C-alpha positions as CSV (number, residue, x, y, z in Angstrom):
1,M,-0.4,0.2,-0.1
2,N,0.9,3.5,-1.2
3,K,2.6,5.6,1.9
4,G,0.4,8.7,2.2
5,R,-2.9,6.5,1.5
6,T,-5.0,5.4,4.5
7,P,-6.5,2.3,4.6
8,D,-10.5,3.8,3.8
9,H,-9.2,5.9,1.0
10,V,-12.1,5.5,-1.4
11,V,-10.6,2.9,-4.0
12,F,-9.1,1.1,-0.9
13,K,-12.6,0.4,0.3
14,Y,-13.5,-1.9,-3.1
15,L,-10.4,-3.8,-3.8
16,R,-9.8,-7.4,-3.2
17,K,-7.4,-7.5,0.2
18,N,-4.4,-9.2,-0.1
19,K,-4.5,-11.0,-4.0
20,K,-3.2,-10.6,-7.1
21,F,-1.5,-7.6,-5.9
22,P,1.8,-5.9,-7.3
23,H,-1.3,-5.6,-10.1
24,I,0.1,-6.2,-13.5
25,F,-0.4,-3.1,-15.1
26,C,3.2,-1.9,-15.9
27,Q,4.4,2.3,-14.6
28,G,2.6,4.9,-16.5
29,C,-0.2,2.5,-17.7
30,G,-3.4,4.5,-17.4
31,H,-5.9,1.8,-16.7
32,G,-5.7,2.3,-13.5
33,I,-6.5,6.0,-13.2
34,V,-9.2,4.6,-15.5
35,L,-10.5,1.9,-13.2
36,G,-10.3,4.1,-10.4
37,A,-12.6,6.4,-11.7
38,L,-15.1,4.1,-11.6
39,I,-14.6,2.7,-8.4
40,R,-15.2,6.6,-7.2
41,A,-18.4,6.4,-9.5
42,I,-19.2,3.0,-7.4
43,D,-18.7,5.2,-4.8
44,K,-20.9,8.2,-5.7
45,L,-24.0,6.0,-6.2
46,K,-23.6,3.9,-3.5
47,L,-24.3,1.3,-5.7
48,N,-24.4,-1.7,-4.1
49,I,-21.8,-4.7,-4.6
50,D,-24.0,-7.2,-4.0
51,N,-25.7,-6.5,-6.8
52,L,-23.2,-5.4,-8.9
53,V,-21.6,-8.0,-11.7
54,M,-18.1,-7.0,-13.6
55,V,-17.1,-8.7,-16.5
56,S,-14.9,-9.0,-18.7
57,G,-12.6,-10.1,-21.6
58,I,-8.9,-10.7,-22.4
59,G,-6.6,-7.8,-22.7
60,C,-4.4,-5.7,-19.9
61,S,-7.7,-3.5,-19.4
62,S,-9.5,-6.9,-18.5
63,R,-7.7,-7.5,-15.5
64,A,-9.4,-5.1,-13.7
65,P,-11.7,-7.4,-12.4
66,V,-9.4,-9.1,-10.8
67,Y,-8.8,-6.3,-8.0
68,V,-11.7,-5.8,-7.4
69,D,-14.9,-7.1,-4.4
70,F,-17.6,-7.3,-6.6
71,N,-19.5,-10.6,-8.6
72,T,-16.8,-10.4,-11.2
73,L,-15.9,-13.2,-14.7
74,H,-12.9,-12.8,-16.6
75,T,-14.1,-14.5,-19.8
76,L,-13.2,-15.1,-23.4
77,H,-11.4,-12.6,-26.1
78,G,-14.1,-10.8,-27.2
79,R,-16.8,-11.9,-25.0
80,A,-17.9,-10.6,-22.5
81,L,-20.5,-9.2,-23.8
82,P,-22.5,-11.9,-24.1
83,F,-21.1,-13.0,-21.0
84,A,-22.7,-9.9,-19.3
85,T,-26.6,-10.2,-21.7
86,G,-26.6,-13.8,-20.4
87,I,-26.0,-12.5,-16.7
88,K,-28.4,-10.1,-17.2
89,L,-31.4,-11.0,-18.9
90,A,-31.1,-13.9,-16.1
91,N,-31.0,-11.5,-13.1
92,P,-32.3,-7.5,-15.0
93,D,-32.2,-6.6,-10.7
94,L,-28.0,-6.9,-11.1
95,K,-25.6,-3.5,-12.2
96,V,-24.0,-5.4,-14.9
97,I,-20.6,-3.2,-16.2
98,V,-18.1,-4.4,-18.7
99,I,-14.7,-3.6,-19.3
100,T,-13.4,-4.1,-22.6
101,G,-10.0,-2.4,-24.3
102,D,-10.5,-1.1,-27.9
103,G,-8.7,-4.6,-29.7
104,D,-11.2,-7.1,-27.7
105,A,-14.3,-4.2,-28.0
106,S,-14.4,-3.4,-31.8
107,A,-12.4,-6.1,-33.4
108,I,-12.7,-10.1,-31.6
109,G,-15.5,-8.8,-30.0
110,G,-16.7,-6.4,-32.6
111,N,-20.4,-8.0,-33.9
112,H,-20.9,-8.8,-30.2
113,F,-20.8,-4.7,-29.2
114,I,-22.4,-3.3,-32.1
115,H,-24.9,-5.8,-31.4
116,S,-25.1,-4.9,-28.0
117,C,-25.6,-1.8,-28.8
118,R,-28.9,-2.3,-31.4
119,R,-30.4,-5.0,-28.6
120,N,-30.4,-2.0,-26.1
121,I,-30.3,-4.3,-22.8
122,E,-28.9,-2.4,-19.5
123,I,-24.9,-2.9,-19.3
124,T,-22.7,-0.1,-19.1
125,C,-19.3,-1.4,-21.1
126,I,-16.4,0.9,-20.2
127,V,-14.0,0.9,-23.1
128,L,-10.1,1.6,-22.4
129,N,-8.8,2.8,-25.7
130,N,-5.4,2.7,-25.9
131,N,-4.7,2.3,-29.5
132,I,-3.0,-0.5,-29.2
133,Y,-2.9,-4.0,-28.4
134,G,-0.3,-3.9,-25.1
135,M,-0.5,-7.2,-23.5
136,T,0.0,-9.7,-26.7
137,G,3.4,-7.7,-28.0
138,G,1.9,-4.2,-29.2
139,Q,0.5,-5.4,-32.2
140,Y,-1.9,-2.7,-34.5
141,S,-5.6,-2.4,-33.0
142,P,-9.0,-0.9,-34.4
143,T,-8.1,2.5,-33.3
144,T,-4.0,2.6,-34.0
145,P,-4.4,6.0,-35.7
146,V,-3.2,6.3,-39.7
147,G,0.8,6.4,-39.3
148,G,0.6,4.9,-36.2
149,S,4.0,2.3,-35.2
150,S,3.3,-0.9,-33.5
151,A,5.1,-4.0,-33.9
152,T,2.4,-4.9,-36.6
153,A,2.9,-2.0,-38.5
154,P,6.4,-0.5,-38.4
155,F,7.0,1.7,-40.4
156,G,3.2,3.2,-39.6
157,N,0.0,1.7,-39.7
158,I,-2.3,2.5,-43.5
159,E,-5.2,1.7,-42.1
160,R,-8.3,3.9,-41.1
161,P,-9.3,3.3,-37.6
162,F,-12.4,2.6,-35.7
163,D,-14.6,6.0,-33.5
164,I,-15.9,3.8,-31.0
165,C,-18.0,6.3,-29.2
166,D,-19.6,6.9,-33.7
167,L,-19.6,3.2,-33.6
168,A,-21.8,2.8,-31.1
169,V,-23.9,5.7,-31.9
170,G,-24.7,4.4,-34.9
171,A,-25.3,0.8,-33.4
172,G,-28.2,2.0,-31.4
173,A,-27.1,2.3,-28.0
174,S,-28.8,4.9,-25.4
175,F,-25.9,6.5,-24.2
176,V,-22.4,7.2,-25.4
177,A,-19.5,9.5,-23.7
178,R,-16.2,10.1,-24.4
179,G,-13.4,10.8,-21.2
180,T,-10.2,10.7,-21.0
181,A,-7.5,9.3,-18.3
182,Y,-6.1,13.2,-17.6
183,H,-9.5,14.4,-17.6
184,V,-10.7,11.8,-14.7
185,T,-13.0,14.1,-12.8
186,G,-15.1,14.5,-16.0
187,L,-14.4,11.0,-16.1
188,I,-16.3,9.8,-12.9
189,G,-19.3,11.5,-13.7
190,L,-19.6,10.6,-17.5
191,I,-19.8,7.0,-16.3
192,E,-21.9,7.7,-12.9
193,Q,-24.9,8.9,-16.1
194,A,-23.4,5.5,-17.7
195,L,-24.4,3.7,-15.0
196,Q,-28.2,5.4,-14.2
197,K,-28.8,5.3,-18.0
198,P,-32.0,2.4,-18.0
199,G,-30.7,0.6,-21.8
200,F,-26.3,0.1,-22.9
201,S,-24.2,2.8,-22.0
202,V,-21.0,3.0,-24.0
203,V,-18.1,5.2,-22.3
204,E,-15.0,5.5,-24.1
205,A,-12.0,6.4,-22.0
206,V,-9.3,7.5,-23.9
207,S,-6.0,5.8,-22.1
208,Q,-2.2,5.8,-21.7
209,C,-0.3,2.5,-23.1
210,Y,3.1,4.1,-23.1
211,T,5.8,0.5,-22.8
212,A,3.6,-1.2,-26.3
213,Y,2.4,2.5,-27.9
214,G,3.8,5.6,-26.3
215,R,7.7,4.2,-26.7
216,R,7.2,3.4,-30.1
217,N,5.2,6.8,-31.0
218,K,8.1,9.6,-30.2
219,F,6.4,10.4,-26.7
220,K,8.8,11.0,-24.1
221,S,7.4,9.4,-21.2
222,P,3.6,8.4,-19.6
223,S,3.0,12.4,-18.4
224,D,3.6,12.8,-21.6
225,M,1.0,10.7,-22.9
226,L,-1.4,12.7,-20.4
227,R,-0.4,16.2,-21.7
228,W,-0.8,14.9,-25.2
229,Q,-4.0,14.0,-23.9
230,K,-4.2,17.4,-21.8
231,E,-4.2,19.8,-24.8
232,N,-6.0,17.8,-27.9
233,S,-9.0,17.2,-26.4
234,I,-12.4,19.4,-26.9
235,D,-15.7,19.4,-25.0
236,V,-18.3,18.5,-27.4
237,R,-20.2,21.4,-27.1
238,A,-16.5,24.0,-28.5
239,W,-16.6,20.9,-31.1
240,D,-19.7,21.3,-32.9
241,K,-18.8,25.2,-33.4
242,L,-15.2,24.2,-34.8
243,P,-14.3,23.8,-39.1
244,P,-13.6,20.2,-39.8
245,E,-9.8,21.5,-40.3
246,K,-9.7,22.8,-36.6
247,R,-11.1,18.9,-35.4
248,A,-8.6,17.6,-37.4
249,G,-6.6,14.6,-34.7
250,K,-8.6,15.6,-31.7
251,I,-10.6,14.0,-29.3
252,K,-14.3,14.8,-28.5
253,T,-15.4,15.1,-24.7
254,G,-18.8,14.6,-23.1
255,I,-21.9,13.0,-23.9
256,L,-22.6,12.0,-27.4
257,A,-25.5,10.9,-27.6
258,D,-28.7,10.2,-24.9
259,H,-31.6,9.2,-26.0
260,E,-34.7,6.6,-24.3
261,Y,-34.5,3.0,-26.0
262,T,-36.9,0.7,-25.4
263,E,-34.8,-2.1,-22.7
264,Y,-34.5,-5.6,-23.9
265,T,-34.8,-7.4,-20.5
266,R,-38.6,-5.3,-20.2
267,E,-39.3,-6.0,-23.5
268,Y,-38.7,-10.1,-22.9
269,Q,-40.2,-10.2,-19.4
270,K,-43.7,-9.2,-21.9
271,I,-42.4,-12.0,-23.7
272,I,-42.7,-14.0,-21.3
273,E,-45.9,-13.9,-19.4
274,R,-47.6,-13.5,-22.9
275,A,-46.0,-17.0,-22.9
276,A,-47.1,-18.4,-19.9
277,G,-50.8,-16.6,-20.4
278,G,-51.0,-18.8,-23.8
279,D,-51.4,-15.0,-25.7
280,H,-49.4,-17.1,-28.6
281,E,-52.6,-20.3,-28.4
282,K,-55.4,-17.4,-28.8
283,E,-53.7,-16.2,-31.6
């Protein structure tokens, strides 16, 4: 435990005691900041942790459930959302959170991601976007910028990246927002709102991977990457007033979609009640 931190610090309240520490995140990784933001949002909402389930797939971000004292499930690469959907259908009263990375969500699990948005089941999906497959050796991911260097694109990535939030909005998610590891206070607020949304909610958290991405792309340090987040983030309210050339290469942050759509488990319950009442036999 770090000096200067007291055992009753809000984050420590929710970490598993004497298990899986020290953590596996590299020095300077942004994922710990995002996990702290998620924990603080849960604490501010006073959610009952016995009623909370955190599900992950595979990757650096997907190790997060190992450290928190919730009901947790560490599943298959790209398959966190199907597991989470099953949990929510089995018990709609549970608060279900998926924590995933850019590759886990938009490549291996891309199909599950878009259909979870379309289906609009009440799950909160936190996508930690560090633009790289950090755990498996630094391969480029669907969010690596054009020109970005990686282990599998040493001369620069030539594929156009996904915009994860645009993907979620287009696929029909009820709530979509983006924050960064640098703007942690704002990120906590976005996660709070997502957790209260009666539908599928997505929060993209721009994080930094200095080990696998930053060093290859001329960032001097993890703090240099955080400084880049600070200097290149634009709130959506200012974004809409800027011409396209001023938006190029920047990060649009804030709430990007907030709709009221029919929630899946509630509609599914109606089907169950109709079937139990024999309505289908009368038709």
